[in-house]
PDB file of C-alpha atoms in Angstrom:
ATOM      1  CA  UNK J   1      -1.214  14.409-105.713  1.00 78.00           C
ATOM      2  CA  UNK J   2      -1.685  18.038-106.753  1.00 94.00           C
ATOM      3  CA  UNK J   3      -1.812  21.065-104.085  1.00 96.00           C
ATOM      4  CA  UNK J   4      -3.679  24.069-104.861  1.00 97.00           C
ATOM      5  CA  UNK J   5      -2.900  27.376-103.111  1.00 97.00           C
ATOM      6  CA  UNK J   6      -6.265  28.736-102.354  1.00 96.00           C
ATOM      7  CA  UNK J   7      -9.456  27.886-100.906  1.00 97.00           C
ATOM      8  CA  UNK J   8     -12.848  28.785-100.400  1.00 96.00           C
ATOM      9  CA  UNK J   9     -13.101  30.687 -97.190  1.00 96.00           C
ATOM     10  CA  UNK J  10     -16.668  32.139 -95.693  1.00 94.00           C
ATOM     11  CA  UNK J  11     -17.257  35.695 -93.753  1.00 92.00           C
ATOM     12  CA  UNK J  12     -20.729  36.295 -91.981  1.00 91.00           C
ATOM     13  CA  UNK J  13     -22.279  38.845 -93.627  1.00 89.00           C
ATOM     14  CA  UNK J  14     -26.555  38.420 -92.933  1.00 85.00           C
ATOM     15  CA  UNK J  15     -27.354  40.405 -95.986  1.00 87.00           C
ATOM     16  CA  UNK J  16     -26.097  38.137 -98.438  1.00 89.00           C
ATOM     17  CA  UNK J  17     -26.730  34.950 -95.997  1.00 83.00           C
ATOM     18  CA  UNK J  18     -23.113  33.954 -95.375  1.00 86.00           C
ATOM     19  CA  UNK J  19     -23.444  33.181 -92.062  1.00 80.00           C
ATOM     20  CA  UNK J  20     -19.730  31.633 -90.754  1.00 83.00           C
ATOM     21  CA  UNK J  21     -17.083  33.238 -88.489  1.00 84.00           C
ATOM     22  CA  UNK J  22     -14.278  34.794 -90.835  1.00 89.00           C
ATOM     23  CA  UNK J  23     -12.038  32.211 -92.199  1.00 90.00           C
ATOM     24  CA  UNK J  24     -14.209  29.532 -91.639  1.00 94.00           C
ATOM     25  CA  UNK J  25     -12.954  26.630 -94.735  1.00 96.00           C
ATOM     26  CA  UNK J  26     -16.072  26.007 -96.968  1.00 96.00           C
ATOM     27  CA  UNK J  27     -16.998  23.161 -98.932  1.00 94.00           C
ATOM     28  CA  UNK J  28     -20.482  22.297-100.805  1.00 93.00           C
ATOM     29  CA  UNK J  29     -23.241  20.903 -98.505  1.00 88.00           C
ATOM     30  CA  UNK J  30     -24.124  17.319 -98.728  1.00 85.00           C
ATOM     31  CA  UNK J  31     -27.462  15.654 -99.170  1.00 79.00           C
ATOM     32  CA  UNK J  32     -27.563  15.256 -95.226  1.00 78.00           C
ATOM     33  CA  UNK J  33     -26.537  19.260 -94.106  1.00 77.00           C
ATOM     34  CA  UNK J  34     -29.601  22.108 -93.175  1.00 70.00           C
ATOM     35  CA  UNK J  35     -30.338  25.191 -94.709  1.00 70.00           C
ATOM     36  CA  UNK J  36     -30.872  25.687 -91.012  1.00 69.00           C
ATOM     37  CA  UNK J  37     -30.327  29.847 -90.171  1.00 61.00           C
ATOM     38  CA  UNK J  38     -30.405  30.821 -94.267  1.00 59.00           C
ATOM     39  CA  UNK J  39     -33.117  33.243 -95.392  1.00 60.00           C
ATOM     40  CA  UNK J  40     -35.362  31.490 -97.981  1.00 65.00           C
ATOM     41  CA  UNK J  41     -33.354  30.627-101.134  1.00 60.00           C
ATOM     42  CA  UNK J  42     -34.713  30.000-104.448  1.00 58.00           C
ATOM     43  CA  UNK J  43     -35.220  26.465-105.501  1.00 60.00           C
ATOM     44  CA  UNK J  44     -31.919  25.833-107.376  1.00 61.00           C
ATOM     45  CA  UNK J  45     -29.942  26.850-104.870  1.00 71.00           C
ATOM     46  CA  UNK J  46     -27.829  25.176-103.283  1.00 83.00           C
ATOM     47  CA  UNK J  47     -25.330  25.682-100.338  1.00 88.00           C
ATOM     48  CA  UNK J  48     -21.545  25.820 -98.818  1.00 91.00           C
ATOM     49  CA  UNK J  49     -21.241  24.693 -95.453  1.00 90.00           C
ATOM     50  CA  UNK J  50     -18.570  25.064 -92.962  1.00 91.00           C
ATOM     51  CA  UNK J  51     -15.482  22.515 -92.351  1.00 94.00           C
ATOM     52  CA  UNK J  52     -15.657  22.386 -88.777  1.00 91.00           C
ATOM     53  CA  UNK J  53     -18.238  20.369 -85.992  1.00 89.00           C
ATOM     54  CA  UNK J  54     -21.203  23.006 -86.888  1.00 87.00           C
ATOM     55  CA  UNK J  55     -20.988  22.914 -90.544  1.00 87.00           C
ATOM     56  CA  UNK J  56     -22.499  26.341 -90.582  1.00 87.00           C
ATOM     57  CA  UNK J  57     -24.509  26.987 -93.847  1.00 87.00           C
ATOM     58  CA  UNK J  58     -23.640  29.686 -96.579  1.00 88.00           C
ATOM     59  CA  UNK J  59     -24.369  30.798-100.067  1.00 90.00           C
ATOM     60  CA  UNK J  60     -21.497  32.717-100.945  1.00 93.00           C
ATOM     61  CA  UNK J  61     -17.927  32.607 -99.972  1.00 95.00           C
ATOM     62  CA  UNK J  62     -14.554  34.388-101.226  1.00 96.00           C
ATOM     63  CA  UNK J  63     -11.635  32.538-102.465  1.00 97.00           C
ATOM     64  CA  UNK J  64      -8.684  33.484-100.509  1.00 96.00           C
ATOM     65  CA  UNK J  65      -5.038  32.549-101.075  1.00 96.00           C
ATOM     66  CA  UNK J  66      -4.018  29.439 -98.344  1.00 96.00           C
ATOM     67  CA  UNK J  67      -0.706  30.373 -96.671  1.00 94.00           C
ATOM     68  CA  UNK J  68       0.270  26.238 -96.969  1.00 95.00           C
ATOM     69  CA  UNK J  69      -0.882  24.367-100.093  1.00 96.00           C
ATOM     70  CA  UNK J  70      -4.257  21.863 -99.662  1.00 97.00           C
ATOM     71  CA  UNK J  71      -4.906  18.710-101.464  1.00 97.00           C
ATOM     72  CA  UNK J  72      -8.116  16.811-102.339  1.00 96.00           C
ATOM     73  CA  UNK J  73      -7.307  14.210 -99.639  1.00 96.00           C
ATOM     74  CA  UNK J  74      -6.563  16.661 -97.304  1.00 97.00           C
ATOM     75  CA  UNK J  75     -10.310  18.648 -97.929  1.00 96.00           C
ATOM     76  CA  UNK J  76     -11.615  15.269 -98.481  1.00 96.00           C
ATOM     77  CA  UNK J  77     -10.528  14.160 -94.337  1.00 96.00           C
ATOM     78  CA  UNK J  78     -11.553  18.107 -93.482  1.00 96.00           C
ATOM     79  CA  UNK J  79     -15.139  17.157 -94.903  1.00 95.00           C
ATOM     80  CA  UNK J  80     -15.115  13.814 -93.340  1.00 94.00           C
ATOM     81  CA  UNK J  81     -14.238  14.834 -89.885  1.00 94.00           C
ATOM     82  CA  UNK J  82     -16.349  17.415 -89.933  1.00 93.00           C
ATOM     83  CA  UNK J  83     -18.931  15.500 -90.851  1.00 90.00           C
ATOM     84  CA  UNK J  84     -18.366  12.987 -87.632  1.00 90.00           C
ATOM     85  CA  UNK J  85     -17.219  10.006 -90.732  1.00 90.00           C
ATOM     86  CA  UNK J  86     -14.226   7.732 -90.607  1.00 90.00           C
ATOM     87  CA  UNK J  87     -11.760   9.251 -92.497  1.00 89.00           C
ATOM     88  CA  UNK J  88     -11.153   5.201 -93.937  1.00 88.00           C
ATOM     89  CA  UNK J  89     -13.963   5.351 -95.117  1.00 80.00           C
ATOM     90  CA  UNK J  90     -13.068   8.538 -98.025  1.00 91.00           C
ATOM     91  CA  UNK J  91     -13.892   6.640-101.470  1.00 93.00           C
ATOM     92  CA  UNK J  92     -11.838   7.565-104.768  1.00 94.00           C
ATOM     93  CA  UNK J  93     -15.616   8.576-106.156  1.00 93.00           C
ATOM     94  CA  UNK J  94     -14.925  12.064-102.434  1.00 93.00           C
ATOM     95  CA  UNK J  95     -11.317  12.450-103.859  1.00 94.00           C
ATOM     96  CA  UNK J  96     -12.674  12.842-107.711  1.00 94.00           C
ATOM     97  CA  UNK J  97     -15.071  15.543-106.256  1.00 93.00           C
ATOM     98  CA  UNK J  98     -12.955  17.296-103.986  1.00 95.00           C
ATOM     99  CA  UNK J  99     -10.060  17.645-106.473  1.00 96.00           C
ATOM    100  CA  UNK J 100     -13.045  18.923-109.122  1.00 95.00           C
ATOM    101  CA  UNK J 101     -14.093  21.285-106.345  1.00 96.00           C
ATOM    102  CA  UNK J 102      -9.937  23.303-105.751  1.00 97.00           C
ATOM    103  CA  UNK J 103      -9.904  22.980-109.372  1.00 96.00           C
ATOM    104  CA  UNK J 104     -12.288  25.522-109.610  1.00 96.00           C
ATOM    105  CA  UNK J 105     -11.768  27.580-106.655  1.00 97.00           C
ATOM    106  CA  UNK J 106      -8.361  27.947-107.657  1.00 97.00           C
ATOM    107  CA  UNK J 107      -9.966  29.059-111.084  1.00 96.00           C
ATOM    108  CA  UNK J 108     -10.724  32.069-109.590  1.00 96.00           C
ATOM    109  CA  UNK J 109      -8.442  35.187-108.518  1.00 96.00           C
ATOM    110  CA  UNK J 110      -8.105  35.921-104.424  1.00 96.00           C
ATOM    111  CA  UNK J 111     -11.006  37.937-103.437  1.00 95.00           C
ATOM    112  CA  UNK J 112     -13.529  36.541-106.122  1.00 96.00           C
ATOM    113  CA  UNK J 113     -17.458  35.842-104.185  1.00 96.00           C
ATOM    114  CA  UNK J 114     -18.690  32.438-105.270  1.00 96.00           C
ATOM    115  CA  UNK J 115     -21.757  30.592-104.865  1.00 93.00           C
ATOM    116  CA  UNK J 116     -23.281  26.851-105.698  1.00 92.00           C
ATOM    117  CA  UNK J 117     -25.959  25.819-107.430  1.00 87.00           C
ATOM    118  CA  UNK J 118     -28.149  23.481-109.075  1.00 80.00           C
ATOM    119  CA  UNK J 119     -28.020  22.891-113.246  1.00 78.00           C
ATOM    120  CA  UNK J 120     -29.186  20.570-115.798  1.00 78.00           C
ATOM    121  CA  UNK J 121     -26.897  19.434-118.902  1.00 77.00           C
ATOM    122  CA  UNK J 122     -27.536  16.969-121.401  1.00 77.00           C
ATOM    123  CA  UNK J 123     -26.161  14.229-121.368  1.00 76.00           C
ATOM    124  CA  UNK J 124     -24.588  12.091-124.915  1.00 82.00           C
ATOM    125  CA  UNK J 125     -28.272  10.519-124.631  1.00 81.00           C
ATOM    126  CA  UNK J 126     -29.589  13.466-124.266  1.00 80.00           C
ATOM    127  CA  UNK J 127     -31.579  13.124-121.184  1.00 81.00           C
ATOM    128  CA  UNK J 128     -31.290  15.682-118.537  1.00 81.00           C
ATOM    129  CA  UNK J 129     -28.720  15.131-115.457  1.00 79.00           C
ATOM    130  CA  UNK J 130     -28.548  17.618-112.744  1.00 78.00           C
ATOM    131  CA  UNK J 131     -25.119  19.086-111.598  1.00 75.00           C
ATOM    132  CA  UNK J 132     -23.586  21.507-108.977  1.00 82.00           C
ATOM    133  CA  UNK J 133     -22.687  24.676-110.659  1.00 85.00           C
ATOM    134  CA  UNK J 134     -20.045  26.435-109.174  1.00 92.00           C
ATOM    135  CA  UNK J 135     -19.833  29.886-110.317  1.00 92.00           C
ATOM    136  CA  UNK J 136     -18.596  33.852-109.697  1.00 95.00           C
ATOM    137  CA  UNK J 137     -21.213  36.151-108.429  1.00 94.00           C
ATOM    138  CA  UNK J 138     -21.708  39.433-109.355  1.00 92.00           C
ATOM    139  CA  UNK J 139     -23.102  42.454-107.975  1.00 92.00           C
ATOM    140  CA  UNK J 140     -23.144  44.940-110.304  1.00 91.00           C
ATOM    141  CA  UNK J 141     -25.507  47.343-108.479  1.00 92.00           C
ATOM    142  CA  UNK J 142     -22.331  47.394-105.968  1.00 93.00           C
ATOM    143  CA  UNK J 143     -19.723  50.382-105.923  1.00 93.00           C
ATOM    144  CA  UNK J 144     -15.988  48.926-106.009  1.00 92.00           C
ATOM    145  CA  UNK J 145     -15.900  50.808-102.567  1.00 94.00           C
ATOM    146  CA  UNK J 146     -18.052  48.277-101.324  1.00 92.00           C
ATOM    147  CA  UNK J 147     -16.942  45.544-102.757  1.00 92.00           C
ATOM    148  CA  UNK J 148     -13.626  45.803-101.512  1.00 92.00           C
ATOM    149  CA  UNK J 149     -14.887  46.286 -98.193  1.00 92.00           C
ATOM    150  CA  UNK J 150     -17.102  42.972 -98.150  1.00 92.00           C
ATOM    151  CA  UNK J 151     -14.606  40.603-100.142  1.00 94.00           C
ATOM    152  CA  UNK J 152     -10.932  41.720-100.044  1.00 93.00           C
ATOM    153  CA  UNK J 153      -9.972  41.392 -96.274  1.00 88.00           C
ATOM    154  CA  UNK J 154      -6.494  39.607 -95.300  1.00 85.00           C
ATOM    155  CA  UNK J 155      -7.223  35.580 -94.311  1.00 75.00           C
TER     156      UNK J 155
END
């Protein structure tokens, strides 16, 4: 199975409604996770959520480098415990999604502010099909100053 050195990691920051303790592991929210504690986000939106027993919504996190490797499985148990599930129960359909999901984390350099959300595609029939969207953010009304302040801190 592959390993992939970094990881999606959260910060609380309220102004850009990142709400988890610093170094808190992030992974897309599932059907069954709150927006509990987020300002109002716009419809497509969606959410990260914390790896742990809260599962602490954000909208942003920062991909930091991992000082020991991660694999799908191993987010894919992360997720699973966190979310109070067997970790038996993980189908091949989780793995597929979690490996899709350090794929493109691990797209992006260390320090890089991402966010999830909502977009359609065509499909070969061409009828619409909605998808998470995991993309950089930018904030270009930002100084580099301030920037490095909010996103490059040591994990």
């Amino acid at each position: 199975m592959r390993t992939y050195i970094t990881m999606l990691i959260g910060f609380y920051n309220d102004e850009l409604n990142s709400y988890e303790n610093k170094g808190d592991w992030l992974y897309c929210a599932q059907k069954t996770d709150s927006k509990k504690g987020l300002k109002r986000m716009p419809k497509g939106y969606h959410f990260f959520v914390s790896l742990n027993e809260e599962r602490t919504p954000s909208e942003i996190g920062v991909v930091k480098r991992l000082s020991t490797p991660i694999t799908a499985k191993e987010l894919a148990i992360l997720d699973y415990k966190s979310r109070g599930k067997s970790v038996e129960e993980i189908p091949e359909s989780e793995l597929l999604q979690c490996d899709k999901f350090l794929r493109t984390i691990n797209s992006y350099s260390e320090h890089t502010p991402v966010a999830v959300d909502w977009s359609d595609r065509l499909t070969n029939d061409m009828k619409k099909e909605k998808y998470l969207w995991i993309h950089k953010v930018l904030f270009r009304d930002w100084s580099k100053e301030k920037k490095k302040e909010v996103f490059e801190w040591d994990f």
